[in-house]
CSV table of C-alpha atoms and ligand atoms in Angstrom, one decimal:
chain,number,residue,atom,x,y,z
A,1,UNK,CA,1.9,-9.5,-12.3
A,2,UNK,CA,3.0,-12.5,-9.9
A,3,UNK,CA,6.5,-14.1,-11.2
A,4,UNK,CA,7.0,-17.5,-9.4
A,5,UNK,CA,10.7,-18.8,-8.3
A,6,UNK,CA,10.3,-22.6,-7.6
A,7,UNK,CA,11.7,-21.5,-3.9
A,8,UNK,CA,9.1,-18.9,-3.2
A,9,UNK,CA,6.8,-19.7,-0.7
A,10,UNK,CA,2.9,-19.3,0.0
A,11,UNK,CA,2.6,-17.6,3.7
A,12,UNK,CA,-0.6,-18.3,5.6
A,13,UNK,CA,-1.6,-16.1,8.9
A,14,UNK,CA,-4.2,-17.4,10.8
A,15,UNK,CA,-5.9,-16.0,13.8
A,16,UNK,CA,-3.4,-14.0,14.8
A,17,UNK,CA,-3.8,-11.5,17.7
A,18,UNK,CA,-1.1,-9.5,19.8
A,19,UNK,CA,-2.2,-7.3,22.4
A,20,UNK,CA,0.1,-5.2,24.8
A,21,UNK,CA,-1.6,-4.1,27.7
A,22,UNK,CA,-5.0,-3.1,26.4
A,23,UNK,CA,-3.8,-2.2,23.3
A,24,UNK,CA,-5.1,-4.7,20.0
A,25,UNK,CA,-2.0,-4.1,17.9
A,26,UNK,CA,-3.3,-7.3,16.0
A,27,UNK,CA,-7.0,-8.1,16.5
A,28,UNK,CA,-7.5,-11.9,14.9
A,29,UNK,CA,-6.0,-11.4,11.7
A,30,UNK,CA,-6.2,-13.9,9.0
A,31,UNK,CA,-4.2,-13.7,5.5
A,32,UNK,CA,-3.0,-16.1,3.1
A,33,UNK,CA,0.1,-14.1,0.7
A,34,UNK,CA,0.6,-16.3,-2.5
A,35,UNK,CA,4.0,-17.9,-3.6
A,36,UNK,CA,6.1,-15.5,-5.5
A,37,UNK,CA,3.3,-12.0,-4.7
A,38,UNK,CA,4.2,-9.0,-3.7
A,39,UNK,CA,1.9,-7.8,-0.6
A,40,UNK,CA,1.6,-4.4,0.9
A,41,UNK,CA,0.4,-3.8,4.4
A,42,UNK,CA,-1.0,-0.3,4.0
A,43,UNK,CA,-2.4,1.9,7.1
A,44,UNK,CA,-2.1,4.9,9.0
A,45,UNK,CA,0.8,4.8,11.6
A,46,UNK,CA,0.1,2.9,14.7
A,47,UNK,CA,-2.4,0.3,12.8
A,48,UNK,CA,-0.7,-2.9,13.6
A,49,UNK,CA,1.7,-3.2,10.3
A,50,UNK,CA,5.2,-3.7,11.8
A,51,UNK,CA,3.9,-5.7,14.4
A,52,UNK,CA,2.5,-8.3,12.0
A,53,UNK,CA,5.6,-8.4,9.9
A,54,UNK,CA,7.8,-8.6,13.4
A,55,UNK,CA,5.4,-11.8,13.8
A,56,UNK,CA,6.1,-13.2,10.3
A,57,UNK,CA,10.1,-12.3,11.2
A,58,UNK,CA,9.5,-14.1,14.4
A,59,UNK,CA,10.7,-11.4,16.4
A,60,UNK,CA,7.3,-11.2,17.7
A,61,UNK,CA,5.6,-14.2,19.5
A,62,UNK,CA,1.5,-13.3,19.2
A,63,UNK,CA,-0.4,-14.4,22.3
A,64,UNK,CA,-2.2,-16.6,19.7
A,65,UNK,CA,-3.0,-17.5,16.1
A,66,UNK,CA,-1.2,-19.9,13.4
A,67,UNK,CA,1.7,-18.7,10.5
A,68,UNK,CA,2.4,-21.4,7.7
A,69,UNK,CA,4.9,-21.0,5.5
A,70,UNK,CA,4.2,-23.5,3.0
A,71,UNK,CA,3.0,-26.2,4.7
A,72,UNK,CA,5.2,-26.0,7.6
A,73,UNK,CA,4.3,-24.3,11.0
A,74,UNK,CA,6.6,-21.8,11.8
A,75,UNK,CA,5.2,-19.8,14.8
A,76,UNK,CA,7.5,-21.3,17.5
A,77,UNK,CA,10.4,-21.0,15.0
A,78,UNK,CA,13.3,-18.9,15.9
A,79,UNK,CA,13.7,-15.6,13.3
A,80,UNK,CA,17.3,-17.2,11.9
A,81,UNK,CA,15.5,-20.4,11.0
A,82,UNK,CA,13.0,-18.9,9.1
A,83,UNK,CA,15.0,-18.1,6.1
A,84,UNK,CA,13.3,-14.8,6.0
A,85,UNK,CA,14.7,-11.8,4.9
A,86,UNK,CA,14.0,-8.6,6.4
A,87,UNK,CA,15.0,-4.6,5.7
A,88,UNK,CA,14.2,-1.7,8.2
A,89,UNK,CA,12.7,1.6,7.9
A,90,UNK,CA,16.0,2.8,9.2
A,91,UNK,CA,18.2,0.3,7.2
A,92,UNK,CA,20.0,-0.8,11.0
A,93,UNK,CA,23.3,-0.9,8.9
A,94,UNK,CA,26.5,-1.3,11.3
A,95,UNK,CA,28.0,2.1,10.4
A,96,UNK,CA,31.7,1.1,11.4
A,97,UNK,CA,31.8,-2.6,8.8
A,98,UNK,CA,32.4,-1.7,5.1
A,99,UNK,CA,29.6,-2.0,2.7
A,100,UNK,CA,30.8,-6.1,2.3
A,101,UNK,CA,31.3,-6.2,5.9
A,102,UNK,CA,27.5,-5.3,6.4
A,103,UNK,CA,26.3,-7.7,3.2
A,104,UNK,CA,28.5,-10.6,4.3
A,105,UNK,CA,27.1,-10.4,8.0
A,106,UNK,CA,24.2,-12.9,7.7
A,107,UNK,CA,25.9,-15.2,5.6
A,108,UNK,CA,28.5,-15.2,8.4
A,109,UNK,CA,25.3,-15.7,10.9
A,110,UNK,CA,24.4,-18.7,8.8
A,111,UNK,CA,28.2,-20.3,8.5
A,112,UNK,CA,28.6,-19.8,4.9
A,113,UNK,CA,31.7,-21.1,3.9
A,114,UNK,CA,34.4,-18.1,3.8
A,115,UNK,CA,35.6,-18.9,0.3
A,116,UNK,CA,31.9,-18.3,-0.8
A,117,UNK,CA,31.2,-15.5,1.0
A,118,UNK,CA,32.9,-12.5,-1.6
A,119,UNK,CA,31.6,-13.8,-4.4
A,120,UNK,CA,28.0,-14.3,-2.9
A,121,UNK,CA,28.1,-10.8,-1.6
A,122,UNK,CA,29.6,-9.7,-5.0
A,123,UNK,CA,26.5,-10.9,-6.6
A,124,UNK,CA,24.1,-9.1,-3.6
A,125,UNK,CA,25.4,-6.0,-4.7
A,126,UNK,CA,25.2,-6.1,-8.2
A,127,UNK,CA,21.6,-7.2,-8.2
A,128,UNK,CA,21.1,-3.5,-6.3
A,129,UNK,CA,23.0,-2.3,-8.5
A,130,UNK,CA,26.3,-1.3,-6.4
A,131,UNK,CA,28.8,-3.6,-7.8
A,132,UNK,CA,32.0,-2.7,-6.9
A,133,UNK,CA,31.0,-0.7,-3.7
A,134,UNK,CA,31.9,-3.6,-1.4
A,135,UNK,CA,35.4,-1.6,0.1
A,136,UNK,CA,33.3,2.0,1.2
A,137,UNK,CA,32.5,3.0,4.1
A,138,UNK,CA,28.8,3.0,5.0
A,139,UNK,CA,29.2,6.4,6.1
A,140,UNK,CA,30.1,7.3,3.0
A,141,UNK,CA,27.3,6.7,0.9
A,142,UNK,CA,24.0,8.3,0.2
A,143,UNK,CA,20.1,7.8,2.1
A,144,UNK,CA,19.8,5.9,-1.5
A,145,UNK,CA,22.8,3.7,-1.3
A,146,UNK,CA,22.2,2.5,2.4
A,147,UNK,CA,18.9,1.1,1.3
A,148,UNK,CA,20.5,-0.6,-1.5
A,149,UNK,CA,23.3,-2.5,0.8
A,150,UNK,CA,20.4,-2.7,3.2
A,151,UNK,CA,18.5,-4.3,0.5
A,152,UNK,CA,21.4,-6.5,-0.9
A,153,UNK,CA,22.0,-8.0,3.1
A,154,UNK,CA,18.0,-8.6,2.7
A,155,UNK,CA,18.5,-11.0,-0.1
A,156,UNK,CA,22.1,-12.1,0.2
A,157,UNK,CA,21.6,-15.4,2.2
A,158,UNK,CA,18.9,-16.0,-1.2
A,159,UNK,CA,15.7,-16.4,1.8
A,160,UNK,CA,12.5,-17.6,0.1
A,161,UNK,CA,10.2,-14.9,1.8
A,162,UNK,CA,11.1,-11.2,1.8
A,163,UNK,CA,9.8,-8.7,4.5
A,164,UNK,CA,10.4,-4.9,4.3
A,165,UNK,CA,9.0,-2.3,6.4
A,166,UNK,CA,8.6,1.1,4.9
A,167,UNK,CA,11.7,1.3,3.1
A,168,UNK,CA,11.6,3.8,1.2
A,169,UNK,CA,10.4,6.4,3.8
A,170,UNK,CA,13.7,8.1,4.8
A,171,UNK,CA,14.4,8.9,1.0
A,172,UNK,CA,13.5,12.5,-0.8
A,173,UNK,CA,10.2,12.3,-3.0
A,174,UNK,CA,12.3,11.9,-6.7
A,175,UNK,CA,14.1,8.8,-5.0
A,176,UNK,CA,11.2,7.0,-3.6
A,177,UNK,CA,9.6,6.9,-7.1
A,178,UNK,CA,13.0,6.1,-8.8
A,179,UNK,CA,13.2,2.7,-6.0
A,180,UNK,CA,9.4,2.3,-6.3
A,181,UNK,CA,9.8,0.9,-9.6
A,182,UNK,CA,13.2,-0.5,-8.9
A,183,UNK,CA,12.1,-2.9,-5.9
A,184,UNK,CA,9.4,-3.8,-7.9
A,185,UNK,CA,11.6,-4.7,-11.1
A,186,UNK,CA,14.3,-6.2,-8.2
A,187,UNK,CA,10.7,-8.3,-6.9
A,188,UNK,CA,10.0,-9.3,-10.8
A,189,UNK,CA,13.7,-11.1,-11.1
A,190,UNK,CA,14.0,-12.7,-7.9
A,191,UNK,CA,10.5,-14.0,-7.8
A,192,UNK,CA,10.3,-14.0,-3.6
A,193,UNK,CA,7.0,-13.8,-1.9
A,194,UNK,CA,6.9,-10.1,-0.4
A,195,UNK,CA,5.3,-9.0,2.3
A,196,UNK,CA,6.0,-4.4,1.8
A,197,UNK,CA,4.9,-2.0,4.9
A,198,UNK,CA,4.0,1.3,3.8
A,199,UNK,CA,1.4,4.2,5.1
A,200,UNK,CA,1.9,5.7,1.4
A,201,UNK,CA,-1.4,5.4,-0.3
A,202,UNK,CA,0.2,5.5,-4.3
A,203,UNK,CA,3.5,3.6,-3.4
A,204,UNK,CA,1.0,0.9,-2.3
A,205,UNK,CA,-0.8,1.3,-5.4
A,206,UNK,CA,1.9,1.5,-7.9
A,207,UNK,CA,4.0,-1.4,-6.1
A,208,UNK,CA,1.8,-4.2,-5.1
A,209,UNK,CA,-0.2,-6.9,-6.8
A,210,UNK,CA,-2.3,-7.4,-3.8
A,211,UNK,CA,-3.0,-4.4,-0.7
A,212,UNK,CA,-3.9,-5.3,2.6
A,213,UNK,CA,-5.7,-2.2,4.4
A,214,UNK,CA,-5.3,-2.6,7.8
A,215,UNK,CA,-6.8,-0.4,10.9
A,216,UNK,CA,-6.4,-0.9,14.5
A,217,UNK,CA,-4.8,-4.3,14.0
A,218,UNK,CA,-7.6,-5.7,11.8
A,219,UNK,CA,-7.7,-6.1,8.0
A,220,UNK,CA,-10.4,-3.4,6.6
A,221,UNK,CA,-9.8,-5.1,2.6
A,222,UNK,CA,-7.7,-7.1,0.8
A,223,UNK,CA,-7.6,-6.9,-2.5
A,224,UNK,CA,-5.8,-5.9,-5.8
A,225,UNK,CA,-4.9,-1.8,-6.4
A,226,UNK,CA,-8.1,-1.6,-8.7
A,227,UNK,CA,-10.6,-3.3,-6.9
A,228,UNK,CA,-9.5,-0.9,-3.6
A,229,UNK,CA,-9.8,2.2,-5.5
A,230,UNK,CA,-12.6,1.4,-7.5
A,231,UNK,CA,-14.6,-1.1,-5.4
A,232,UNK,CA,-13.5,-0.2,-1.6
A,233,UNK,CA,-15.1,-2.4,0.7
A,234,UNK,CA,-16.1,0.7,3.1
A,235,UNK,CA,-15.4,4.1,4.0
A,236,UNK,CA,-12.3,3.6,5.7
A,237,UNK,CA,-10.9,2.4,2.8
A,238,UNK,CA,-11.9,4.6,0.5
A,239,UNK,CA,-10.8,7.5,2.5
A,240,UNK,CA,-7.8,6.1,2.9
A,241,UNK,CA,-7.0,5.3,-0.7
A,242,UNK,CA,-7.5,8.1,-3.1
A,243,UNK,CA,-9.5,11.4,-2.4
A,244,UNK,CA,-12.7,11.2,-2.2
A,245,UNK,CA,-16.5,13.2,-1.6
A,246,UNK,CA,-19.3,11.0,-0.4
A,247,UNK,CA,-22.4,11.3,0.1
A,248,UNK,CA,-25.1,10.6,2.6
A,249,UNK,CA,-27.9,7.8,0.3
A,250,UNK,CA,-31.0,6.4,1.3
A,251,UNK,CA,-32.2,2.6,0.3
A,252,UNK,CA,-35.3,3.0,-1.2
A,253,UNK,CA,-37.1,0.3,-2.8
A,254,UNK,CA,-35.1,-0.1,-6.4
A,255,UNK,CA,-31.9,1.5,-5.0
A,256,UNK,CA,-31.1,4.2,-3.4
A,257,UNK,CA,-31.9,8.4,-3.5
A,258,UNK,CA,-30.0,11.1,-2.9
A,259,UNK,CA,-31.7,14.5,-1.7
A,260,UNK,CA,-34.6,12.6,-2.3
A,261,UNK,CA,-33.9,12.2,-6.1
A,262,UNK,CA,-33.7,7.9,-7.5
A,263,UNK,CA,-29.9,7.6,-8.6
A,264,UNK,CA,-29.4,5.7,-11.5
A,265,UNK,CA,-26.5,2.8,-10.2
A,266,UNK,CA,-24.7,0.0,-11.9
A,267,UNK,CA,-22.9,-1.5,-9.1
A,268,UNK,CA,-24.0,-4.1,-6.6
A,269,UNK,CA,-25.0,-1.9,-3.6
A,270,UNK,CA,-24.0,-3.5,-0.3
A,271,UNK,CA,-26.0,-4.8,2.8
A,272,UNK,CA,-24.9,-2.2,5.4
A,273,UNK,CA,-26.8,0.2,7.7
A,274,UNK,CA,-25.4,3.2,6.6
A,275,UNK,CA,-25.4,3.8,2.8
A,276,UNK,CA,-22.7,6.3,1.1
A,277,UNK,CA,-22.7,7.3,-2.2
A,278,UNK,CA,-18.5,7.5,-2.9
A,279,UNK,CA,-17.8,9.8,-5.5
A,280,UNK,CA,-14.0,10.2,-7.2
A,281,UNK,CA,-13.0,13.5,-8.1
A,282,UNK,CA,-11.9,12.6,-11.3
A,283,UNK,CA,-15.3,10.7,-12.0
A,284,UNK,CA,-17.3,13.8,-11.8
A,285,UNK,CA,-18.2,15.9,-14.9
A,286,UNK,CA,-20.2,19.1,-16.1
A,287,UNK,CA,-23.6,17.5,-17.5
A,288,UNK,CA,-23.6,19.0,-21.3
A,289,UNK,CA,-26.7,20.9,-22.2
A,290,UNK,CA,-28.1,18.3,-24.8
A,291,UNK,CA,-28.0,15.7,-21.7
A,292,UNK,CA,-25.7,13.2,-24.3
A,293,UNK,CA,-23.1,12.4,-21.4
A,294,UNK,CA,-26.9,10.9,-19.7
A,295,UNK,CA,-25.8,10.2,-16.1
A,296,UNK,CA,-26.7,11.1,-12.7
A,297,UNK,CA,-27.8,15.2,-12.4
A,298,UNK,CA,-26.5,16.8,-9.4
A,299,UNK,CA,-27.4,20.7,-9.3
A,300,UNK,CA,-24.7,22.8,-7.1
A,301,UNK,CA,-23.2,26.5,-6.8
A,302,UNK,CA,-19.9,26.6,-7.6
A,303,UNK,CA,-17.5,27.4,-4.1
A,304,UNK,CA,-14.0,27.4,-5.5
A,305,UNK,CA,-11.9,27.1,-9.0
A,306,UNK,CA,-8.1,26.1,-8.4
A,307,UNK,CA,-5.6,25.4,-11.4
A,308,UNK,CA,-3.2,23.3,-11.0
A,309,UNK,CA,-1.2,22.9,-14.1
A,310,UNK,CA,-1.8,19.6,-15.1
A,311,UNK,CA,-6.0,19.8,-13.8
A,312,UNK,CA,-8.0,22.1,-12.2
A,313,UNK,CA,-10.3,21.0,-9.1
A,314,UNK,CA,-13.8,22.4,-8.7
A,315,UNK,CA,-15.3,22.3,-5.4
A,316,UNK,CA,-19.4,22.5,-5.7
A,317,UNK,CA,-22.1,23.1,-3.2
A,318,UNK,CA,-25.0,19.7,-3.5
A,319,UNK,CA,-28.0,21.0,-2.7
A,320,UNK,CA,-28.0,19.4,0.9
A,321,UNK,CA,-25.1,21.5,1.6
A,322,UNK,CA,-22.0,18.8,0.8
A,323,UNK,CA,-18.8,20.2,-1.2
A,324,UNK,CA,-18.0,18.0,-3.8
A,325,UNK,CA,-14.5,18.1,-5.6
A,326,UNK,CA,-14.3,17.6,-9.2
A,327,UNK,CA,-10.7,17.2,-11.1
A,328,UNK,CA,-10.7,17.6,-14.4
A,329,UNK,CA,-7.9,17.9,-17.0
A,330,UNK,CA,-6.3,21.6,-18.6
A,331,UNK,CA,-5.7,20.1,-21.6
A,332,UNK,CA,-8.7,20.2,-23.9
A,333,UNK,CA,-10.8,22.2,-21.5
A,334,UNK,CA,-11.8,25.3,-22.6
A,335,UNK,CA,-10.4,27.6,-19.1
A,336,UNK,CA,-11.9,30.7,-20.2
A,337,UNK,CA,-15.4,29.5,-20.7
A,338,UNK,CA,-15.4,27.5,-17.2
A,339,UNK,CA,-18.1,28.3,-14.6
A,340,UNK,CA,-17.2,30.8,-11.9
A,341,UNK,CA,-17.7,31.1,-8.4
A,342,UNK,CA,-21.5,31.7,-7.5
A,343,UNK,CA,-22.3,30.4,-10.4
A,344,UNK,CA,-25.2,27.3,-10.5
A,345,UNK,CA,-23.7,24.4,-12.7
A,346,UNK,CA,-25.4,20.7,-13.2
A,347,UNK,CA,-22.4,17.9,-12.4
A,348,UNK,CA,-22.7,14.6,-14.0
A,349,UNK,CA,-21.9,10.7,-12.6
A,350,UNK,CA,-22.0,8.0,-14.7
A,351,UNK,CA,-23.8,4.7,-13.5
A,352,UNK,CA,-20.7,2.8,-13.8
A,353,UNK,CA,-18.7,5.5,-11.5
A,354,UNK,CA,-21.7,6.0,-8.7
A,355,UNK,CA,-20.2,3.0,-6.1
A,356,UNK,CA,-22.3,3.0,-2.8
A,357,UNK,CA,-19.9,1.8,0.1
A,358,UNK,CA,-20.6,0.6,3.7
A,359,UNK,CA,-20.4,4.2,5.6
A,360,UNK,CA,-18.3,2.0,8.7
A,361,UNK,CA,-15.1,4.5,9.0
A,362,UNK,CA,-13.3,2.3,11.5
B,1,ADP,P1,2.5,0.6,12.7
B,1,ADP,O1,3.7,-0.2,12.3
B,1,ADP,O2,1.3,0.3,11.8
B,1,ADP,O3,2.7,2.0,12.9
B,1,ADP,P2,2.8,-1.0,15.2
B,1,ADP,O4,2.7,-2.4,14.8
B,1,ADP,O5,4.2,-0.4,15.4
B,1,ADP,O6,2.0,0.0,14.1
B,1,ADP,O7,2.0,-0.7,16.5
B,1,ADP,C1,0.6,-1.1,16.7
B,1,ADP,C2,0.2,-0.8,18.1
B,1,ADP,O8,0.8,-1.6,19.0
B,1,ADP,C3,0.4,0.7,18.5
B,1,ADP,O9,-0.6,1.1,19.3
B,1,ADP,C4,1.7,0.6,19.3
B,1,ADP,O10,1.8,1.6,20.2
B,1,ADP,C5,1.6,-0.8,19.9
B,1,ADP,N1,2.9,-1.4,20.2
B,1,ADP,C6,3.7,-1.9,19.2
B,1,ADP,N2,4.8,-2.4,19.8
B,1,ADP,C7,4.7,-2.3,21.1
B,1,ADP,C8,5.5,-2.7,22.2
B,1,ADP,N3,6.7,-3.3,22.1
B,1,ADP,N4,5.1,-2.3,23.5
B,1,ADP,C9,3.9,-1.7,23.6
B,1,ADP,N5,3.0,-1.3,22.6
B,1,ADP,C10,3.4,-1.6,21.4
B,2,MG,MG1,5.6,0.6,11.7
């Protein structure tokens, strides 16, 4: 869901690149984030991310390449003129100003009127939810709290773009969930275009509208949480997002094979070199006897049985010597009559679940 403020702005990168030394951290990369979406950059740590939203800041000056916002060229634009707001992965709160001290700061930088200034920081805080907190100490607050006034300084000055780079990623695992859903809630009432830096697979899925995957300063895929876990572009990707088995296909005439057996595929298969066949754990069944469930037949020896509470994960030996990983849920199966170790089993895969991806892994 995309909520559109009349301020929020459309952002446009265009044949960016940024190199230092030999090092690509951005490689020509082109994207276009709509007016009022919310954005992830998701990668593995050294992939480019904070150096493309230091660009969009304009901390950053790339060696070359184009950034509209709206229809206005920003790139030789100084960061403060921008109206961009931006939080850090390590908040970079001034620990010895009060928690208004640190909200009112780039209101202040901007020459806000004094008599404004409580009652705009007032309002900051109460959209984080910390109304009232304006006279502690920042010193005195939780890892939860300092991303909130961190948060609140983000938006006080009301910019029409909103950059945050992996926010969340100092926080314990209960309070990342808990802010997951409340950035996204905060993102669904103030309507700002947001551009979110994480190398958290599910926070990227559960927060965006639209994921960027990015590698080596290049953008692998762009595309909604669905399409990248059910449609990934190419191996990287799907490695990347979800767990994954995959399997080594050959085009034949119709389609492709696998172990020299025709698999039966309804999705487009793409134009690459090397063919995988990408199979979700959670996709995978054990074919029924009568042959009802009528998918692909893949004959293996079962290597491992592990419960974990909610499922249990199978890991199977394919005939050309691949483990495969199968998740299936506790409730409903029947545990006690599940196949053991040693034992042959037939899996099953749907048409609709067998996707062949490009096998390119960088
Ligand atoms: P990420 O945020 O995805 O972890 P970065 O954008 O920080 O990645 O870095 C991308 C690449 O650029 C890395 O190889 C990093 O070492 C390099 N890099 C980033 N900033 C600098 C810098 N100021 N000087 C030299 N190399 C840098
Ligand atoms: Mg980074």
């Amino acid at each position: 869901m995309t909520s559109q403020s009349p301020e929020a702005l459309p952002i446009s990168v265009r044949h960016i690149t940024k190199t230092y030394g030999r090092v690509h951290a951005l490689d020509d990369v082109s994207l276009e984030v709509k007016s009022g979406e919310f954005l992830t950059l998701l990668g593995p740590s050294g992939s480019g991310k904070t150096t493309l939203l230091m660009v969009l800041a304009g901390f950053t000056r790339p060696d070359r390449g184009s950034l509209m916002f709206g229809d206005r060229e920003v790139i030789r634009l100084a960061p403060h003129l921008r109206n961009v707001g931006m939080t850090f992965q390590n908040y970079a709160l001034f620990p010895h100003m009060t928690v208004a001290g640190n909200v009112a700061y780039p209101l202040k930088l901007r020459g806000v009127p004094r008599a404004e200034i409580g009652a705009r920081v007032e309002k900051a805080l109460e959209t984080v939810r910390l109304g009232g907190y304006g006279n502690r100490r920042i010193d005195q607050l939780s890892g939860g709290q300092k991303q909130r006034v961190a948060l609140a300084r983000s938006i006080v000055f009301e910019p029409r773009i909103l950059l945050m780079d992996e926010p969340l990623s100092a926080l314990d695992k209960k309070l990342r969930d808990h802010m997951q859903i409340e950035l996204r809630h905060l993102h669904e009432q103030l309507g700002m275009t947001t551009v979110y830096v994480t190398h958290d697979q599910r926070e990227a899925l559960t927060m965006s509208d639209r994921i960027a995957v990015v590698n080596h300063g290049r953008i692998m895929q762009l595309a909604t949480p669905r399409e990248l876990y059910e449609r990934p572009a190419n191996r990287f990707v799907a490695d990347f997002i979800g767990d994954s088995t995959f399997l080594a296909v050959t085009r034949t005439a119709t389609g492709v094979s696998f172990a020299g057996a025709p698999l039966s595929i309804s999705n487009p298969i793409p134009d690459a070199a090397d063919l995988l066949l990408m199979v979700r754990p959670e996709r995978i069944t054990l074919a029924r006897d009568d042959n009802s469930d009528g998918g692909n037949r893949l004959p293996a020896v079962v290597r491992e049985m592990v419960y974990q509470g909610d499922s249990y994960l199978l890991q199977s030996e394919l005939t050309d010597g691949t483990l495969l990983t199968m998740r299936g849920a506790v409730r409903g199966a029947n545990l006690s009559a599940m196949p053991a170790v040693g034992d042959k089993v037939t899996l099953n895969l749907a048409p609709e679940d067998a996707v062949v991806i490009d096998g390119r892994a960088d």
